[in-house]
């Protein structure tokens, strides 16, 4: 069951709530710990892809907006500002550990158009062979409703499929999937293993997440559905301490795994 200890190519998705404070400003301590952990995992011989949200949240923080914007042009402007900031910080921190990162921005058009999908696959493959860690986000400044993924959970599952990853890890602001809402019910219990995503699991995942991100648990369960159907196990973990990834890769049971 613990295929992750052997997995080489892994997609790791990190959400806005993990990367940014509630103010929208970057959580520097967290992002430093994430980068250090990922750099070390890459050093151990794994091939990582980081799917990072945070562009809109960080852009709105940088502009001093009180909350995530709701209109599309402001969201797009924030994404365009925040994406620079994010990549600047990732590049700076990964360079400290001698790792090269790259940016890949995708839209639905990229995955739905066979030519584009093949082009991006070629880029990924070449980046892997060069030892680079690709950092992926949605191209929010060109995506509008009809071509948007909407949330990076779906994007991360598509990236896992495109790159033939052996595992998808989603870092979020909760320990995994619970049998009830742990924010309301202190007796709610974490579900360590989900073998089948049925109506009961979908019902448990309903409800929205934090104020800065999109998604919530339902988009993660939908992403898990998409990835596991393609034979890729999915792990949902709390990203509050990114070093949890070491425990996962060492074979410890942490968070919720969706098995194949
Ligand atoms: N692509 C959006 C961003 O970087 C995030 C979407 C999501 O929250 O999943 O802000």
PDB file of N, CA and C in Angstrom, residues 7 11 23 25 35 45 67 71 74 86 115 124-125 130 144 181 195 198 215 220 226 230 242-243:
ATOM      1  N   UNK A   7       8.094   5.651  -4.955  1.00  0.00           N
ATOM      2  CA  UNK A   7       7.742   6.513  -6.097  1.00  0.00           C
ATOM      3  C   UNK A   7       8.884   7.461  -6.437  1.00  0.00           C
ATOM      4  N   UNK A  11       4.109  14.580  -8.033  1.00  0.00           N
ATOM      5  CA  UNK A  11       3.567  15.933  -8.128  1.00  0.00           C
ATOM      6  C   UNK A  11       3.133  16.351  -6.729  1.00  0.00           C
ATOM      7  N   UNK A  23      -3.308  37.543   5.897  1.00  0.00           N
ATOM      8  CA  UNK A  23      -3.193  38.876   5.293  1.00  0.00           C
ATOM      9  C   UNK A  23      -2.970  38.782   3.786  1.00  0.00           C
ATOM     10  N   UNK A  25      -0.072  38.056   2.648  1.00  0.00           N
ATOM     11  CA  UNK A  25       1.383  38.151   2.485  1.00  0.00           C
ATOM     12  C   UNK A  25       1.999  36.761   2.641  1.00  0.00           C
ATOM     13  N   UNK A  35      10.545  24.636   0.663  1.00  0.00           N
ATOM     14  CA  UNK A  35      11.600  24.578  -0.353  1.00  0.00           C
ATOM     15  C   UNK A  35      12.758  23.697   0.126  1.00  0.00           C
ATOM     16  N   UNK A  45      16.924  11.718  -5.135  1.00  0.00           N
ATOM     17  CA  UNK A  45      16.752  10.993  -6.400  1.00  0.00           C
ATOM     18  C   UNK A  45      15.334  11.037  -6.948  1.00  0.00           C
ATOM     19  N   UNK A  67      -9.304  41.554   1.093  1.00  0.00           N
ATOM     20  CA  UNK A  67      -9.679  40.167   0.828  1.00  0.00           C
ATOM     21  C   UNK A  67      -9.486  39.840  -0.634  1.00  0.00           C
ATOM     22  N   UNK A  71     -13.944  40.214  -8.740  1.00  0.00           N
ATOM     23  CA  UNK A  71     -14.133  40.415 -10.179  1.00  0.00           C
ATOM     24  C   UNK A  71     -12.921  39.882 -10.961  1.00  0.00           C
ATOM     25  N   UNK A  74      -9.614  42.099 -11.704  1.00  0.00           N
ATOM     26  CA  UNK A  74      -8.772  42.315 -10.518  1.00  0.00           C
ATOM     27  C   UNK A  74      -8.075  41.017 -10.116  1.00  0.00           C
ATOM     28  N   UNK A  86       5.884  35.110  -6.322  1.00  0.00           N
ATOM     29  CA  UNK A  86       6.041  33.694  -5.972  1.00  0.00           C
ATOM     30  C   UNK A  86       7.291  33.106  -6.618  1.00  0.00           C
ATOM     31  N   UNK A 115      -2.117  18.917 -29.398  1.00  0.00           N
ATOM     32  CA  UNK A 115      -0.804  19.474 -29.746  1.00  0.00           C
ATOM     33  C   UNK A 115      -0.129  20.153 -28.575  1.00  0.00           C
ATOM     34  N   UNK A 124       8.106  19.147 -19.960  1.00  0.00           N
ATOM     35  CA  UNK A 124       8.290  18.490 -18.649  1.00  0.00           C
ATOM     36  C   UNK A 124       9.413  17.458 -18.738  1.00  0.00           C
ATOM     37  N   UNK A 125       9.339  16.611 -19.753  1.00  0.00           N
ATOM     38  CA  UNK A 125      10.316  15.515 -19.850  1.00  0.00           C
ATOM     39  C   UNK A 125      11.731  16.058 -19.948  1.00  0.00           C
ATOM     40  N   UNK A 130      16.926  17.350 -17.249  1.00  0.00           N
ATOM     41  CA  UNK A 130      17.911  18.366 -16.872  1.00  0.00           C
ATOM     42  C   UNK A 130      17.992  18.545 -15.346  1.00  0.00           C
ATOM     43  N   UNK A 144     -10.021  32.760 -18.534  1.00  0.00           N
ATOM     44  CA  UNK A 144     -11.293  33.289 -18.071  1.00  0.00           C
ATOM     45  C   UNK A 144     -12.234  32.100 -17.939  1.00  0.00           C
ATOM     46  N   UNK A 181     -16.992  17.570  10.056  1.00  0.00           N
ATOM     47  CA  UNK A 181     -16.217  18.805   9.982  1.00  0.00           C
ATOM     48  C   UNK A 181     -15.470  19.046  11.302  1.00  0.00           C
ATOM     49  N   UNK A 195     -10.439   3.778  -0.043  1.00  0.00           N
ATOM     50  CA  UNK A 195     -10.193   2.841  -1.143  1.00  0.00           C
ATOM     51  C   UNK A 195     -11.095   3.120  -2.323  1.00  0.00           C
ATOM     52  N   UNK A 198     -16.932   7.171  -3.028  1.00  0.00           N
ATOM     53  CA  UNK A 198     -18.357   6.968  -3.289  1.00  0.00           C
ATOM     54  C   UNK A 198     -19.145   8.191  -2.805  1.00  0.00           C
ATOM     55  N   UNK A 215     -11.376  26.109  -3.956  1.00  0.00           N
ATOM     56  CA  UNK A 215     -11.336  24.674  -3.649  1.00  0.00           C
ATOM     57  C   UNK A 215     -12.055  24.154  -2.420  1.00  0.00           C
ATOM     58  N   UNK A 220     -10.465  18.574  -3.839  1.00  0.00           N
ATOM     59  CA  UNK A 220      -9.359  17.636  -3.607  1.00  0.00           C
ATOM     60  C   UNK A 220      -9.845  16.208  -3.838  1.00  0.00           C
ATOM     61  N   UNK A 226      -9.945  11.768 -10.140  1.00  0.00           N
ATOM     62  CA  UNK A 226      -9.338  11.837 -11.471  1.00  0.00           C
ATOM     63  C   UNK A 226      -7.983  11.111 -11.498  1.00  0.00           C
ATOM     64  N   UNK A 230      -6.599   7.138 -13.000  1.00  0.00           N
ATOM     65  CA  UNK A 230      -5.458   6.988 -13.906  1.00  0.00           C
ATOM     66  C   UNK A 230      -4.342   6.162 -13.249  1.00  0.00           C
ATOM     67  N   UNK A 242       5.836  21.569   6.478  1.00  0.00           N
ATOM     68  CA  UNK A 242       6.154  20.823   5.255  1.00  0.00           C
ATOM     69  C   UNK A 242       7.072  19.613   5.486  1.00  0.00           C
ATOM     70  N   UNK A 243       7.735  19.576   6.652  1.00  0.00           N
ATOM     71  CA  UNK A 243       8.604  18.419   6.926  1.00  0.00           C
ATOM     72  C   UNK A 243       7.788  17.133   7.068  1.00  0.00           C
TER      73      UNK A 243
END
